[in-house]
XYZ file of N, CA and C in Angstrom:
525
model
N 20.639 -65.064 36.837
C 19.496 -64.170 36.799
C 18.316 -64.859 37.454
N 17.559 -64.077 38.182
C 16.387 -64.604 38.862
C 15.314 -63.526 38.859
N 14.167 -63.849 38.299
C 13.066 -62.899 38.277
C 13.414 -61.586 37.597
N 14.222 -61.645 36.561
C 14.607 -60.439 35.842
C 15.751 -59.666 36.478
N 16.254 -60.125 37.606
C 17.380 -59.463 38.265
C 18.598 -60.375 38.248
N 19.766 -59.765 38.151
C 21.003 -60.529 38.168
C 21.570 -60.589 39.574
N 22.179 -61.716 39.900
C 22.884 -61.878 41.166
C 24.374 -61.831 40.826
N 25.067 -60.841 41.383
C 26.473 -60.643 41.078
C 27.344 -61.021 42.268
N 28.593 -61.321 41.960
C 29.606 -61.554 42.971
C 30.707 -60.517 42.819
N 31.759 -60.653 43.607
C 32.852 -59.688 43.576
C 33.549 -59.618 42.216
N 33.583 -60.738 41.494
C 34.355 -60.773 40.253
C 33.533 -60.483 39.000
N 32.220 -60.324 39.116
C 31.441 -60.031 37.907
C 30.489 -58.846 38.089
N 30.567 -58.150 39.220
C 29.740 -56.969 39.421
C 30.156 -55.912 38.404
N 29.216 -55.394 37.602
C 29.588 -54.478 36.512
C 30.302 -53.202 36.952
N 30.070 -52.710 38.158
C 30.672 -51.453 38.590
C 31.992 -51.625 39.333
N 32.482 -52.844 39.473
C 33.739 -53.054 40.177
C 34.885 -52.449 39.380
N 35.939 -52.103 40.072
C 37.159 -51.666 39.399
C 37.935 -52.912 38.987
N 38.672 -52.818 37.903
C 39.492 -53.951 37.474
C 40.924 -53.478 37.256
N 41.833 -54.405 37.486
C 43.259 -54.161 37.279
C 43.870 -55.448 36.745
N 44.486 -55.395 35.603
C 45.131 -56.600 35.062
C 46.627 -56.388 34.937
N 47.173 -55.579 35.808
C 48.593 -55.240 35.722
C 49.438 -55.863 36.825
N 48.865 -56.763 37.604
C 49.664 -57.444 38.620
C 50.708 -58.315 37.928
N 51.890 -58.387 38.488
C 52.994 -59.146 37.905
C 52.817 -60.634 38.186
N 53.004 -61.450 37.165
C 52.938 -62.900 37.311
C 54.279 -63.363 37.886
N 54.285 -63.853 39.127
C 55.565 -64.187 39.767
C 56.157 -65.511 39.284
N 57.460 -65.592 39.415
C 58.162 -66.857 39.248
C 59.006 -67.024 40.501
N 59.231 -68.249 40.912
C 59.990 -68.471 42.143
C 61.409 -67.944 42.061
N 62.027 -68.021 40.891
C 63.433 -67.665 40.784
C 63.673 -66.156 40.748
N 62.840 -65.416 40.034
C 63.177 -64.012 39.779
C 62.025 -63.063 40.084
N 61.411 -63.210 41.214
C 60.291 -62.335 41.565
C 60.506 -61.769 42.943
N 60.743 -60.470 43.035
C 60.900 -59.881 44.366
C 59.526 -59.591 44.987
N 59.292 -59.972 46.227
C 58.011 -59.709 46.879
C 57.664 -58.218 46.952
N 58.675 -57.348 46.880
C 58.407 -55.915 46.892
C 57.512 -55.512 45.730
N 57.625 -56.235 44.616
C 56.783 -55.956 43.455
C 55.317 -56.106 43.825
N 54.959 -57.218 44.448
C 53.566 -57.451 44.839
C 53.122 -56.440 45.891
N 53.997 -56.143 46.825
C 53.667 -55.176 47.874
C 53.307 -53.823 47.248
N 54.121 -53.372 46.318
C 53.872 -52.089 45.652
C 52.611 -52.143 44.789
N 52.341 -53.284 44.171
C 51.128 -53.413 43.358
C 49.871 -53.404 44.224
N 49.945 -53.982 45.414
C 48.816 -53.928 46.353
C 48.587 -52.487 46.795
N 49.657 -51.762 47.080
C 49.516 -50.347 47.446
C 48.912 -49.544 46.298
N 49.283 -49.879 45.065
C 48.704 -49.196 43.897
C 47.210 -49.503 43.770
N 46.815 -50.740 44.058
C 45.394 -51.106 44.020
C 44.623 -50.323 45.072
N 45.189 -50.189 46.265
C 44.542 -49.414 47.323
C 44.446 -47.938 46.935
N 45.457 -47.436 46.235
C 45.419 -46.048 45.765
C 44.317 -45.873 44.719
N 44.154 -46.851 43.840
C 43.088 -46.800 42.834
C 41.722 -46.724 43.514
N 41.525 -47.535 44.547
C 40.275 -47.474 45.307
C 40.148 -46.136 46.028
N 41.243 -45.640 46.579
C 41.236 -44.348 47.259
C 40.891 -43.198 46.324
N 41.328 -43.306 45.074
C 41.000 -42.276 44.080
C 39.500 -42.191 43.825
N 38.775 -43.248 44.140
C 37.316 -43.280 43.988
C 36.624 -42.993 45.327
N 37.407 -42.523 46.301
C 36.914 -42.187 47.649
C 36.527 -43.404 48.479
N 37.133 -44.535 48.216
C 36.954 -45.723 49.052
C 38.261 -45.910 49.811
N 38.197 -45.745 51.122
C 39.415 -45.718 51.922
C 39.538 -46.878 52.905
N 38.631 -47.832 52.835
C 38.752 -49.014 53.662
C 37.921 -48.938 54.920
N 38.101 -49.909 55.768
C 39.085 -50.993 55.699
C 38.731 -52.012 54.608
N 39.774 -52.619 54.043
C 39.613 -53.577 52.964
C 40.003 -54.976 53.420
N 39.362 -55.960 52.834
C 39.822 -57.342 52.931
C 40.395 -57.660 51.560
N 41.530 -58.300 51.583
C 42.187 -58.714 50.347
C 42.079 -60.222 50.250
N 41.566 -60.692 49.141
C 41.454 -62.129 48.889
C 42.367 -62.471 47.715
N 43.023 -63.624 47.792
C 43.915 -64.044 46.709
C 43.667 -65.514 46.377
N 44.023 -65.877 45.144
C 43.807 -67.251 44.675
C 44.892 -68.184 45.203
N 44.579 -69.464 45.232
C 45.448 -70.492 45.817
C 46.871 -70.508 45.257
N 47.089 -70.355 43.945
C 48.474 -70.439 43.445
C 49.411 -69.376 44.026
N 48.877 -68.301 44.566
C 49.716 -67.221 45.095
C 50.242 -67.537 46.486
N 49.763 -68.608 47.104
C 50.161 -68.982 48.469
C 51.673 -69.073 48.627
N 52.335 -69.741 47.693
C 53.779 -69.930 47.816
C 54.547 -68.612 47.697
N 53.943 -67.613 47.082
C 54.613 -66.326 46.916
C 54.317 -65.380 48.073
N 53.097 -65.396 48.560
C 52.712 -64.493 49.656
C 53.420 -64.882 50.953
N 53.901 -66.100 51.036
C 54.588 -66.552 52.246
C 56.108 -66.513 52.124
N 56.612 -65.853 51.094
C 58.057 -65.677 50.958
C 58.540 -64.548 51.852
N 59.744 -64.712 52.354
C 60.319 -63.680 53.212
C 60.748 -62.481 52.382
N 60.570 -61.319 52.970
C 61.160 -60.134 52.368
C 61.227 -59.035 53.395
N 62.124 -58.101 53.164
C 62.265 -56.999 54.107
C 62.347 -55.687 53.348
N 61.905 -54.657 54.011
C 62.004 -53.303 53.492
C 63.062 -52.614 54.334
N 63.998 -51.986 53.677
C 65.100 -51.348 54.397
C 64.565 -50.448 55.506
N 64.919 -50.771 56.732
C 64.508 -49.986 57.876
C 63.037 -50.117 58.240
N 62.333 -51.059 57.601
C 60.894 -51.112 57.804
C 60.354 -52.321 58.528
N 61.117 -53.399 58.606
C 60.578 -54.590 59.260
C 61.689 -55.567 59.620
N 61.285 -56.632 60.284
C 62.177 -57.726 60.632
C 62.456 -58.537 59.368
N 63.696 -58.907 59.132
C 64.065 -59.622 57.908
C 63.391 -60.981 57.771
N 62.870 -61.542 58.858
C 62.232 -62.859 58.769
C 60.734 -62.763 58.469
N 60.210 -61.571 58.283
C 58.787 -61.422 57.983
C 58.491 -61.797 56.536
N 57.242 -62.173 56.309
C 56.817 -62.572 54.968
C 56.024 -61.443 54.321
N 55.780 -61.601 53.039
C 54.933 -60.655 52.323
C 53.557 -60.593 52.979
N 53.038 -61.726 53.401
C 51.724 -61.773 54.045
C 51.695 -60.925 55.317
N 52.703 -61.067 56.172
C 52.707 -60.280 57.408
C 52.861 -58.794 57.110
N 53.600 -58.456 56.080
C 53.760 -57.048 55.715
C 52.463 -56.476 55.150
N 51.733 -57.266 54.353
C 50.452 -56.787 53.820
C 49.456 -56.554 54.946
N 49.477 -57.420 55.953
C 48.556 -57.265 57.083
C 48.859 -56.018 57.914
N 50.071 -55.470 57.767
C 50.445 -54.260 58.502
C 49.999 -52.982 57.800
N 49.564 -53.087 56.556
C 49.116 -51.897 55.830
C 47.858 -51.374 56.520
N 47.836 -50.097 56.906
C 46.724 -49.571 57.697
C 45.330 -49.763 57.088
N 45.194 -49.733 55.793
C 43.879 -49.866 55.163
C 43.434 -51.314 54.987
N 44.305 -52.276 55.251
C 43.961 -53.683 55.052
C 43.557 -54.299 56.384
N 42.311 -54.781 56.443
C 41.788 -55.405 57.662
C 42.091 -56.900 57.703
N 42.371 -57.491 56.562
C 42.678 -58.916 56.518
C 43.107 -59.345 55.135
N 43.879 -60.412 55.085
C 44.350 -61.000 53.827
C 44.045 -62.488 53.907
N 43.273 -62.997 52.946
C 42.858 -64.397 52.999
C 42.977 -65.076 51.642
N 43.300 -66.360 51.694
C 43.298 -67.192 50.489
C 41.899 -67.762 50.305
N 41.406 -67.704 49.077
C 40.125 -68.308 48.721
C 40.425 -69.403 47.703
N 40.193 -70.649 48.087
C 40.573 -71.779 47.239
C 39.851 -71.798 45.894
N 38.632 -71.371 45.853
C 37.858 -71.428 44.604
C 37.924 -70.141 43.800
N 38.796 -69.257 44.176
C 38.970 -68.003 43.455
C 39.869 -68.281 42.255
N 39.271 -68.309 41.076
C 40.032 -68.642 39.871
C 39.733 -67.647 38.771
N 40.667 -67.567 37.846
C 40.478 -66.711 36.680
C 39.598 -67.442 35.679
N 38.726 -66.710 35.041
C 37.870 -67.296 34.015
C 38.527 -67.042 32.665
N 39.442 -67.910 32.314
C 40.179 -67.765 31.068
C 40.394 -69.136 30.447
N 40.457 -69.167 29.142
C 40.698 -70.427 28.433
C 42.186 -70.771 28.408
N 43.021 -69.821 28.785
C 44.459 -70.034 28.767
C 44.864 -71.072 29.814
N 45.885 -71.844 29.486
C 46.387 -72.831 30.447
C 47.400 -72.205 31.406
N 47.825 -70.974 31.126
C 48.768 -70.296 32.015
C 48.066 -69.961 33.333
N 48.819 -70.056 34.412
C 48.262 -69.739 35.723
C 48.033 -68.238 35.819
N 46.814 -67.875 36.121
C 46.486 -66.480 36.387
C 46.235 -66.347 37.865
N 46.819 -65.342 38.448
C 46.602 -65.066 39.856
C 45.470 -64.063 39.966
N 44.596 -64.273 40.924
C 43.416 -63.432 41.081
C 43.447 -62.781 42.454
N 43.086 -61.502 42.487
C 43.039 -60.732 43.716
C 41.717 -59.979 43.757
N 41.121 -59.912 44.924
C 39.899 -59.130 45.103
C 40.073 -58.303 46.370
N 39.821 -57.014 46.240
C 39.851 -56.090 47.372
C 38.426 -55.608 47.589
N 37.940 -55.710 48.812
C 36.567 -55.313 49.120
C 36.578 -54.403 50.343
N 35.988 -53.225 50.182
C 35.826 -52.347 51.343
C 34.759 -52.960 52.226
N 35.080 -53.141 53.480
C 34.196 -53.842 54.408
C 33.222 -52.880 55.086
N 32.391 -52.258 54.263
C 31.348 -51.383 54.782
C 30.020 -51.761 54.126
N 28.934 -51.419 54.788
C 27.617 -51.835 54.319
C 27.169 -51.128 53.043
N 27.847 -50.081 52.624
C 27.480 -49.415 51.378
C 28.160 -50.037 50.159
N 28.984 -51.056 50.371
C 29.688 -51.728 49.271
C 29.144 -53.132 49.042
N 29.011 -53.914 50.087
C 28.543 -55.291 49.936
C 27.715 -55.693 51.153
N 26.771 -56.550 50.893
C 25.921 -57.054 51.959
C 25.293 -58.366 51.518
N 24.307 -58.797 52.264
C 23.614 -60.043 51.933
C 22.123 -59.844 52.149
N 21.353 -60.407 51.250
C 19.908 -60.411 51.398
C 19.549 -61.745 52.037
N 18.857 -61.682 53.146
C 18.467 -62.895 53.852
C 17.123 -63.358 53.307
N 17.153 -64.355 52.416
C 15.930 -64.883 51.821
C 15.222 -65.887 52.715
N 15.971 -66.561 53.569
C 15.382 -67.518 54.502
C 16.371 -67.734 55.643
N 15.895 -67.603 56.856
C 16.736 -67.860 58.020
C 17.218 -69.308 58.017
N 18.271 -69.590 58.759
C 18.751 -70.960 58.889
C 17.636 -71.792 59.518
N 17.263 -72.830 58.803
C 16.137 -73.670 59.217
C 16.545 -75.128 59.191
N 16.202 -75.854 60.226
C 16.451 -77.295 60.270
C 15.151 -78.017 59.956
N 15.227 -78.939 59.007
C 14.073 -79.756 58.632
C 14.370 -81.190 59.063
N 13.394 -81.837 59.667
C 13.571 -83.199 60.177
C 12.411 -84.061 59.691
N 12.723 -85.325 59.278
C 11.669 -86.249 58.885
C 12.127 -87.689 59.147
N 11.174 -88.546 59.501
C 11.526 -89.948 59.776
C 11.446 -90.793 58.503
N 12.264 -91.841 58.451
C 12.179 -92.857 57.390
C 12.337 -94.220 58.046
N 12.174 -95.246 57.276
C 12.271 -96.639 57.734
C 11.357 -96.849 58.949
N 10.134 -96.416 58.800
C 9.149 -96.628 59.860
C 9.494 -95.938 61.162
N 10.221 -94.815 61.093
C 10.580 -94.077 62.297
C 11.889 -94.524 62.924
N 12.590 -95.508 62.299
C 13.851 -95.988 62.859
C 15.035 -95.065 62.522
N 14.853 -94.225 61.534
C 15.929 -93.298 61.154
C 15.342 -91.888 61.090
N 16.097 -90.951 61.640
C 15.717 -89.537 61.556
C 16.653 -88.852 60.563
N 16.105 -88.132 59.618
C 16.879 -87.406 58.619
C 16.798 -85.919 58.917
N 17.896 -85.211 58.655
C 17.963 -83.784 58.911
C 18.546 -83.067 57.703
N 18.036 -81.908 57.434
C 18.596 -81.004 56.430
C 18.617 -79.620 57.058
N 19.664 -78.899 56.779
C 19.754 -77.512 57.215
C 19.725 -76.656 55.955
N 18.816 -75.705 55.931
C 18.631 -74.879 54.740
C 18.722 -73.400 55.111
N 19.153 -72.604 54.143
C 19.165 -71.153 54.286
C 19.274 -70.563 52.892
N 18.843 -69.343 52.741
C 19.012 -68.625 51.479
C 19.606 -67.264 51.804
N 20.814 -67.042 51.369
C 21.464 -65.742 51.470
C 21.983 -65.382 50.095
N 21.659 -64.221 49.625
C 22.057 -63.777 48.291
C 22.987 -62.581 48.450
N 24.150 -62.597 47.770
C 25.052 -61.452 47.874
C 24.457 -60.213 47.207
N 24.746 -59.068 47.769
C 24.269 -57.799 47.218
C 25.447 -56.842 47.131
N 25.841 -56.521 45.915
C 26.921 -55.566 45.678
C 26.282 -54.214 45.375
N 26.888 -53.138 45.846
C 26.309 -51.809 45.665
C 27.344 -50.827 45.143
N 26.850 -49.823 44.439
C 27.709 -48.743 43.971
C 27.015 -47.423 44.276
N 27.770 -46.324 44.193
C 27.180 -45.024 44.473
C 26.494 -44.477 43.227
N 25.985 -43.271 43.313
C 25.233 -42.681 42.209
C 26.080 -42.445 40.964
N 27.413 -42.437 41.118
C 28.315 -42.288 39.971
C 28.686 -43.637 39.361
N 28.192 -44.725 39.954
C 28.559 -46.062 39.477
C 29.891 -46.519 40.020
N 30.375 -45.900 41.085
C 31.649 -46.282 41.682
C 31.408 -47.263 42.819
N 32.317 -48.221 42.912
C 32.152 -49.291 43.898
C 33.475 -49.554 44.607
N 33.407 -49.942 45.865
C 34.592 -50.231 46.666
C 35.105 -51.648 46.497
N 34.983 -52.192 45.297
C 35.481 -53.548 44.987
C 36.467 -53.427 43.837
N 37.643 -54.025 43.996
C 38.615 -54.076 42.918
C 38.950 -55.525 42.638
N 38.831 -55.922 41.388
C 39.125 -57.284 40.931
C 40.404 -57.207 40.107
N 41.453 -57.842 40.600
C 42.734 -57.782 39.909
C 43.189 -59.158 39.441
N 43.904 -59.149 38.326
C 44.513 -60.376 37.790
C 45.912 -60.048 37.286
N 46.666 -61.110 37.066
C 47.982 -60.921 36.461
C 47.806 -60.724 34.970
N 48.785 -60.110 34.362
C 48.698 -59.773 32.946
C 48.674 -61.003 32.050
N 49.390 -62.058 32.438
C 49.435 -63.240 31.558
C 48.729 -64.398 32.181
């Protein structure tokens, strides 16, 4: 909070959609089709609120080993393609990226996978430019050393419509 206003991100914006029904994968018995169908369901949930994309999908680091597993859809792709390449082919998805610091806020020691879908339009998310990128320079040691700092202030701005609907979906696994 700053000056009586809260600064929100994708995972704590009050109007975001949430989904905690993603399947927690295991290497031995998890078909990638499950995740593919759950991503399509998340996009449908956003579509039901009239948010149709394009979306960027962000996922947490532990999901890396699963998103890069091979899988094929009967008659739909090359058998050597991965879940990641198939997700990138979904028409409403503009990109799929891993965010290393994307973590679940839970006291549980079980690994929770985190997903964030964001409609990439200016009515959903933006940034407030509090200060342009500025370079500050000053001498020390009697002018023998020059010190530099680069500063900027950008604050995220999440938005919702008059009904409180937002083009952000924050998903986690059930366990």
